[in-house]
């Protein structure tokens, strides 16, 4: 029988951040896991997380001063979107979502997800989550979601950014690069992967999430070595940057971040109140709630 690895849970002692987020602020990248006895994990999942249910996400956001959220459907739940649609429905309009879909997904199913508050589809390219998707499937889904006005979220390993740049540049819908491209801070802002990411950001369809500092950092907590990368991205595309917690931080091998500290890390990335408002309110509002 295949052994499915487990992953650590989030820091349960969330510190109240010093940075006060603007009213209506959005956590544009977070997950809901289970509870497994209500929303079962997929049999073919790459990892088993501790339960991190909707109620935990709401409590976290209350402490952080976050008003709204985008639930990014997690691969451990496969393509069964029930847990994410449940969270969106319970939020009374305060949450939207990003889907994971299977090959063969129908236009009718995508329309159902759209009615349930889904506004994008995510593809994992990272090796520990299965690696490169079938590219015919990828292109077919992009064509299906274009009439819906959705975007595509790309979860990449840094070393894949350069070879995939021509494919990414040809995308005709808005696309979001997760976690600053998962570049490694020790390789510096001049590393080819990050230079390519900055070049991609010249495309008006390109968006990026300046979150996942714990995945970018080579030094560990408090992850300040990730700050220069976020600053460069903010300078390159201030109106197409998003911020999120990535709660409950699945598959973190090193230091588990405290979500209050991650809010304050945003304050280290910029002390410009207008820019913080754009990243945490105006930009996600335009992408997820404008229609």
CSV table of C-alpha atoms in Angstrom, one decimal:
chain,number,residue,atom,x,y,z
A,1,UNK,CA,0.0,0.0,0.0
A,2,UNK,CA,1.3,3.5,-0.9
A,3,UNK,CA,2.4,5.5,2.1
A,4,UNK,CA,1.0,9.1,1.9
A,5,UNK,CA,3.2,11.6,3.7
A,6,UNK,CA,1.7,13.9,6.3
A,7,UNK,CA,2.5,17.6,6.7
A,8,UNK,CA,2.7,20.0,9.7
A,9,UNK,CA,-0.1,22.1,10.8
A,10,UNK,CA,-0.1,25.9,11.1
A,11,UNK,CA,1.2,27.8,14.2
A,12,UNK,CA,-1.9,27.8,16.5
A,13,UNK,CA,-0.8,30.9,18.4
A,14,UNK,CA,-1.4,33.6,15.8
A,15,UNK,CA,0.1,36.9,16.9
A,16,UNK,CA,-1.9,40.1,16.4
A,17,UNK,CA,0.0,42.0,13.7
A,18,UNK,CA,1.2,45.6,14.2
A,19,UNK,CA,0.2,46.4,10.6
A,20,UNK,CA,-3.4,47.4,10.4
A,21,UNK,CA,-4.8,46.3,7.1
A,22,UNK,CA,-7.4,48.5,5.3
A,23,UNK,CA,-11.1,47.8,5.8
A,24,UNK,CA,-12.2,45.1,3.3
A,25,UNK,CA,-8.7,43.7,3.0
A,26,UNK,CA,-8.4,40.3,1.2
A,27,UNK,CA,-6.3,37.3,1.9
A,28,UNK,CA,-5.9,36.3,-1.8
A,29,UNK,CA,-4.3,32.9,-1.1
A,30,UNK,CA,-5.5,30.5,1.6
A,31,UNK,CA,-6.9,27.0,1.8
A,32,UNK,CA,-9.5,25.0,3.7
A,33,UNK,CA,-8.6,21.4,4.6
A,34,UNK,CA,-11.5,19.1,5.7
A,35,UNK,CA,-12.5,18.2,8.2
A,36,UNK,CA,-11.7,14.9,6.6
A,37,UNK,CA,-14.8,13.1,8.0
A,38,UNK,CA,-17.0,15.7,6.3
A,39,UNK,CA,-15.0,16.6,3.2
A,40,UNK,CA,-12.8,13.5,2.5
A,41,UNK,CA,-9.2,13.8,1.2
A,42,UNK,CA,-8.6,12.4,-2.3
A,43,UNK,CA,-7.4,8.8,-2.4
A,44,UNK,CA,-4.5,9.8,-4.8
A,45,UNK,CA,-3.4,12.8,-2.9
A,46,UNK,CA,0.3,13.7,-2.6
A,47,UNK,CA,0.0,14.5,1.2
A,48,UNK,CA,-2.4,14.4,4.1
A,49,UNK,CA,-2.7,17.6,6.0
A,50,UNK,CA,-4.1,18.1,9.5
A,51,UNK,CA,-7.7,19.4,9.3
A,52,UNK,CA,-7.8,23.2,8.9
A,53,UNK,CA,-11.5,23.8,8.4
A,54,UNK,CA,-13.5,26.9,7.4
A,55,UNK,CA,-14.1,27.9,11.1
A,56,UNK,CA,-10.3,28.0,11.6
A,57,UNK,CA,-9.8,30.3,8.6
A,58,UNK,CA,-12.5,32.7,9.8
A,59,UNK,CA,-11.0,32.9,13.3
A,60,UNK,CA,-7.5,33.5,11.8
A,61,UNK,CA,-8.8,36.3,9.6
A,62,UNK,CA,-10.6,37.9,12.5
A,63,UNK,CA,-7.4,38.1,14.4
A,64,UNK,CA,-5.4,39.4,11.4
A,65,UNK,CA,-7.9,42.1,10.4
A,66,UNK,CA,-8.8,40.4,7.1
A,67,UNK,CA,-12.3,40.9,5.8
A,68,UNK,CA,-12.4,38.8,2.7
A,69,UNK,CA,-10.6,35.9,1.1
A,70,UNK,CA,-9.9,33.8,-1.9
A,71,UNK,CA,-9.9,30.0,-1.1
A,72,UNK,CA,-7.5,28.3,-3.4
A,73,UNK,CA,-8.7,24.7,-3.7
A,74,UNK,CA,-6.0,22.3,-2.4
A,75,UNK,CA,-4.7,19.4,-4.4
A,76,UNK,CA,-5.2,17.1,-1.3
A,77,UNK,CA,-9.0,17.3,-2.0
A,78,UNK,CA,-8.4,16.4,-5.7
A,79,UNK,CA,-11.0,17.9,-8.1
A,80,UNK,CA,-13.9,17.5,-5.7
A,81,UNK,CA,-14.7,21.1,-5.1
A,82,UNK,CA,-17.3,20.6,-2.4
A,83,UNK,CA,-15.1,21.9,0.5
A,84,UNK,CA,-14.2,25.1,-1.3
A,85,UNK,CA,-17.8,25.7,-2.6
A,86,UNK,CA,-19.1,25.2,1.0
A,87,UNK,CA,-16.7,27.8,2.4
A,88,UNK,CA,-17.6,30.3,-0.3
A,89,UNK,CA,-21.3,29.7,0.3
A,90,UNK,CA,-21.0,30.1,4.1
A,91,UNK,CA,-19.1,33.4,3.7
A,92,UNK,CA,-22.1,35.3,2.4
A,93,UNK,CA,-20.1,36.9,-0.4
A,94,UNK,CA,-16.9,37.6,1.5
A,95,UNK,CA,-15.0,34.7,-0.2
A,96,UNK,CA,-14.4,33.7,-3.8
A,97,UNK,CA,-12.4,30.6,-5.0
A,98,UNK,CA,-10.0,29.1,-7.4
A,99,UNK,CA,-10.7,25.6,-8.8
A,100,UNK,CA,-8.7,22.4,-9.5
A,101,UNK,CA,-10.3,20.5,-12.4
A,102,UNK,CA,-9.8,17.1,-14.1
A,103,UNK,CA,-9.3,16.4,-17.8
A,104,UNK,CA,-12.7,16.2,-19.4
A,105,UNK,CA,-14.3,18.9,-17.3
A,106,UNK,CA,-17.4,20.1,-19.0
A,107,UNK,CA,-18.6,23.6,-19.8
A,108,UNK,CA,-21.6,22.8,-17.7
A,109,UNK,CA,-19.5,21.9,-14.7
A,110,UNK,CA,-17.4,25.1,-15.1
A,111,UNK,CA,-20.6,27.1,-15.3
A,112,UNK,CA,-21.7,25.5,-12.0
A,113,UNK,CA,-18.4,26.4,-10.4
A,114,UNK,CA,-18.7,30.0,-11.7
A,115,UNK,CA,-22.2,30.3,-10.1
A,116,UNK,CA,-20.7,29.0,-6.8
A,117,UNK,CA,-18.1,31.8,-6.7
A,118,UNK,CA,-15.1,30.3,-8.5
A,119,UNK,CA,-13.2,32.8,-10.5
A,120,UNK,CA,-10.1,30.9,-11.7
A,121,UNK,CA,-8.5,27.6,-12.2
A,122,UNK,CA,-5.1,26.4,-10.8
A,123,UNK,CA,-2.5,24.2,-12.4
A,124,UNK,CA,0.3,22.7,-10.3
A,125,UNK,CA,3.6,22.3,-12.1
A,126,UNK,CA,5.7,21.7,-9.0
A,127,UNK,CA,7.4,18.3,-8.7
A,128,UNK,CA,6.2,17.4,-5.2
A,129,UNK,CA,2.6,17.8,-6.3
A,130,UNK,CA,2.9,15.7,-9.5
A,131,UNK,CA,4.8,17.9,-11.9
A,132,UNK,CA,3.9,19.1,-15.3
A,133,UNK,CA,0.3,18.7,-16.3
A,134,UNK,CA,-0.7,17.4,-19.7
A,135,UNK,CA,-0.3,20.4,-21.9
A,136,UNK,CA,-3.2,19.6,-24.2
A,137,UNK,CA,-5.5,19.5,-21.1
A,138,UNK,CA,-4.0,22.7,-19.9
A,139,UNK,CA,-4.7,24.5,-23.2
A,140,UNK,CA,-8.2,23.0,-23.5
A,141,UNK,CA,-9.2,24.3,-20.1
A,142,UNK,CA,-7.8,27.8,-20.8
A,143,UNK,CA,-10.0,27.9,-23.9
A,144,UNK,CA,-13.0,26.8,-21.8
A,145,UNK,CA,-12.6,29.4,-19.0
A,146,UNK,CA,-11.9,32.3,-21.3
A,147,UNK,CA,-15.6,33.0,-22.0
A,148,UNK,CA,-16.3,32.9,-18.3
A,149,UNK,CA,-13.8,35.7,-17.6
A,150,UNK,CA,-11.7,33.5,-15.3
A,151,UNK,CA,-8.0,33.6,-14.8
A,152,UNK,CA,-5.4,30.8,-14.4
A,153,UNK,CA,-3.1,30.4,-11.4
A,154,UNK,CA,0.3,28.8,-12.1
A,155,UNK,CA,2.1,27.1,-9.3
A,156,UNK,CA,5.6,26.6,-10.6
A,157,UNK,CA,9.1,25.5,-9.5
A,158,UNK,CA,11.5,28.3,-10.0
A,159,UNK,CA,13.6,26.3,-12.5
A,160,UNK,CA,10.6,25.9,-14.8
A,161,UNK,CA,9.9,29.6,-15.2
A,162,UNK,CA,12.5,30.2,-18.0
A,163,UNK,CA,11.6,27.1,-20.1
A,164,UNK,CA,7.9,27.7,-19.7
A,165,UNK,CA,8.1,31.4,-20.4
A,166,UNK,CA,7.0,31.1,-24.1
A,167,UNK,CA,4.0,29.0,-23.1
A,168,UNK,CA,3.1,31.5,-20.3
A,169,UNK,CA,3.5,34.5,-22.6
A,170,UNK,CA,1.0,33.0,-25.0
A,171,UNK,CA,-1.8,32.7,-22.4
A,172,UNK,CA,-4.8,34.8,-23.4
A,173,UNK,CA,-6.5,35.1,-20.0
A,174,UNK,CA,-5.1,36.8,-16.9
A,175,UNK,CA,-2.5,34.5,-15.3
A,176,UNK,CA,-1.2,34.6,-11.7
A,177,UNK,CA,2.2,33.3,-10.7
A,178,UNK,CA,2.0,31.8,-7.2
A,179,UNK,CA,4.5,32.6,-4.4
A,180,UNK,CA,6.8,34.9,-6.3
A,181,UNK,CA,7.6,31.9,-8.6
A,182,UNK,CA,9.1,30.0,-5.6
A,183,UNK,CA,12.5,31.4,-6.4
A,184,UNK,CA,15.2,30.8,-3.8
A,185,UNK,CA,16.5,33.8,-2.0
A,186,UNK,CA,20.0,32.5,-1.7
A,187,UNK,CA,20.3,32.8,-5.5
A,188,UNK,CA,19.6,36.5,-5.4
A,189,UNK,CA,17.4,38.9,-7.4
A,190,UNK,CA,19.6,38.5,-10.5
A,191,UNK,CA,19.0,34.7,-10.8
A,192,UNK,CA,17.6,33.8,-14.3
A,193,UNK,CA,14.3,32.6,-12.9
A,194,UNK,CA,13.5,35.9,-11.2
A,195,UNK,CA,14.7,38.0,-14.1
A,196,UNK,CA,12.4,36.0,-16.3
A,197,UNK,CA,9.5,36.5,-13.8
A,198,UNK,CA,10.1,40.3,-13.9
A,199,UNK,CA,10.1,40.2,-17.7
A,200,UNK,CA,6.8,38.3,-17.7
A,201,UNK,CA,5.3,41.0,-15.5
A,202,UNK,CA,5.6,43.4,-18.4
A,203,UNK,CA,2.6,41.5,-19.9
A,204,UNK,CA,-0.7,43.3,-18.9
A,205,UNK,CA,-2.3,39.9,-18.3
A,206,UNK,CA,0.4,38.9,-15.7
A,207,UNK,CA,-0.3,38.9,-12.0
A,208,UNK,CA,1.9,37.7,-9.1
A,209,UNK,CA,1.4,36.8,-5.4
A,210,UNK,CA,3.9,38.4,-3.1
A,211,UNK,CA,3.2,35.7,-0.5
A,212,UNK,CA,5.0,32.4,0.3
A,213,UNK,CA,8.0,34.2,1.8
A,214,UNK,CA,8.6,31.1,3.9
A,215,UNK,CA,9.0,29.1,0.6
A,216,UNK,CA,11.3,31.7,-1.0
A,217,UNK,CA,13.4,32.3,2.1
A,218,UNK,CA,16.8,30.5,2.4
A,219,UNK,CA,17.5,31.8,5.9
A,220,UNK,CA,14.3,30.8,7.7
A,221,UNK,CA,12.1,32.9,10.0
A,222,UNK,CA,11.5,35.8,10.0
A,223,UNK,CA,11.9,35.3,6.2
A,224,UNK,CA,13.2,38.8,5.6
A,225,UNK,CA,15.5,37.6,2.8
A,226,UNK,CA,12.4,37.3,0.7
A,227,UNK,CA,11.6,41.0,1.0
A,228,UNK,CA,13.8,42.2,-1.9
A,229,UNK,CA,12.0,39.9,-4.3
A,230,UNK,CA,8.6,41.3,-3.2
A,231,UNK,CA,9.8,44.8,-3.5
A,232,UNK,CA,11.0,44.2,-7.1
A,233,UNK,CA,7.7,42.8,-8.0
A,234,UNK,CA,5.8,45.6,-6.4
A,235,UNK,CA,7.9,48.1,-8.4
A,236,UNK,CA,7.3,46.2,-11.6
A,237,UNK,CA,3.5,45.7,-11.4
A,238,UNK,CA,2.0,47.5,-8.4
A,239,UNK,CA,-1.5,47.1,-9.8
A,240,UNK,CA,-1.1,43.4,-10.5
A,241,UNK,CA,0.3,42.2,-7.2
A,242,UNK,CA,-1.8,40.2,-4.7
A,243,UNK,CA,-1.0,39.2,-1.1
A,244,UNK,CA,-2.1,36.2,0.9
A,245,UNK,CA,-1.2,34.1,4.0
A,246,UNK,CA,-1.1,30.7,2.3
A,247,UNK,CA,-2.7,29.4,5.6
A,248,UNK,CA,-2.5,26.6,6.8
A,249,UNK,CA,1.0,26.5,5.0
A,250,UNK,CA,1.0,22.9,3.7
A,251,UNK,CA,4.3,21.1,3.0
A,252,UNK,CA,6.6,23.5,4.9
A,253,UNK,CA,9.8,21.7,5.7
A,254,UNK,CA,11.5,24.5,7.5
A,255,UNK,CA,10.2,27.1,10.0
A,256,UNK,CA,6.4,27.3,10.2
A,257,UNK,CA,5.4,31.0,9.8
A,258,UNK,CA,3.2,32.8,12.3
A,259,UNK,CA,0.4,34.5,10.2
A,260,UNK,CA,0.6,37.6,12.3
A,261,UNK,CA,4.2,38.0,11.4
A,262,UNK,CA,3.4,37.5,7.8
A,263,UNK,CA,1.1,40.5,7.9
A,264,UNK,CA,3.9,42.5,9.4
A,265,UNK,CA,6.3,41.2,6.7
A,266,UNK,CA,4.1,42.9,4.2
A,267,UNK,CA,4.8,46.1,6.1
A,268,UNK,CA,8.5,45.4,5.6
A,269,UNK,CA,8.0,45.0,1.9
A,270,UNK,CA,6.5,48.5,1.7
A,271,UNK,CA,5.6,51.3,4.1
A,272,UNK,CA,3.4,53.0,1.5
A,273,UNK,CA,-0.1,52.9,2.8
A,274,UNK,CA,-1.6,53.4,-0.7
A,275,UNK,CA,0.4,50.5,-2.1
A,276,UNK,CA,-0.6,48.3,0.8
A,277,UNK,CA,-4.2,49.2,0.0
A,278,UNK,CA,-3.8,48.4,-3.7
A,279,UNK,CA,-2.2,45.0,-3.0
A,280,UNK,CA,-4.7,43.9,-0.2
A,281,UNK,CA,-7.9,45.6,-1.4
A,282,UNK,CA,-8.0,47.3,-4.8
A,283,UNK,CA,-6.2,44.6,-6.9
A,284,UNK,CA,-8.0,41.5,-5.5
A,285,UNK,CA,-11.3,43.5,-5.6
A,286,UNK,CA,-10.8,44.1,-9.3
A,287,UNK,CA,-9.9,40.5,-10.1
A,288,UNK,CA,-12.4,38.7,-8.0
A,289,UNK,CA,-15.4,40.9,-7.1
A,290,UNK,CA,-15.7,43.4,-9.9
A,291,UNK,CA,-18.0,41.3,-12.1
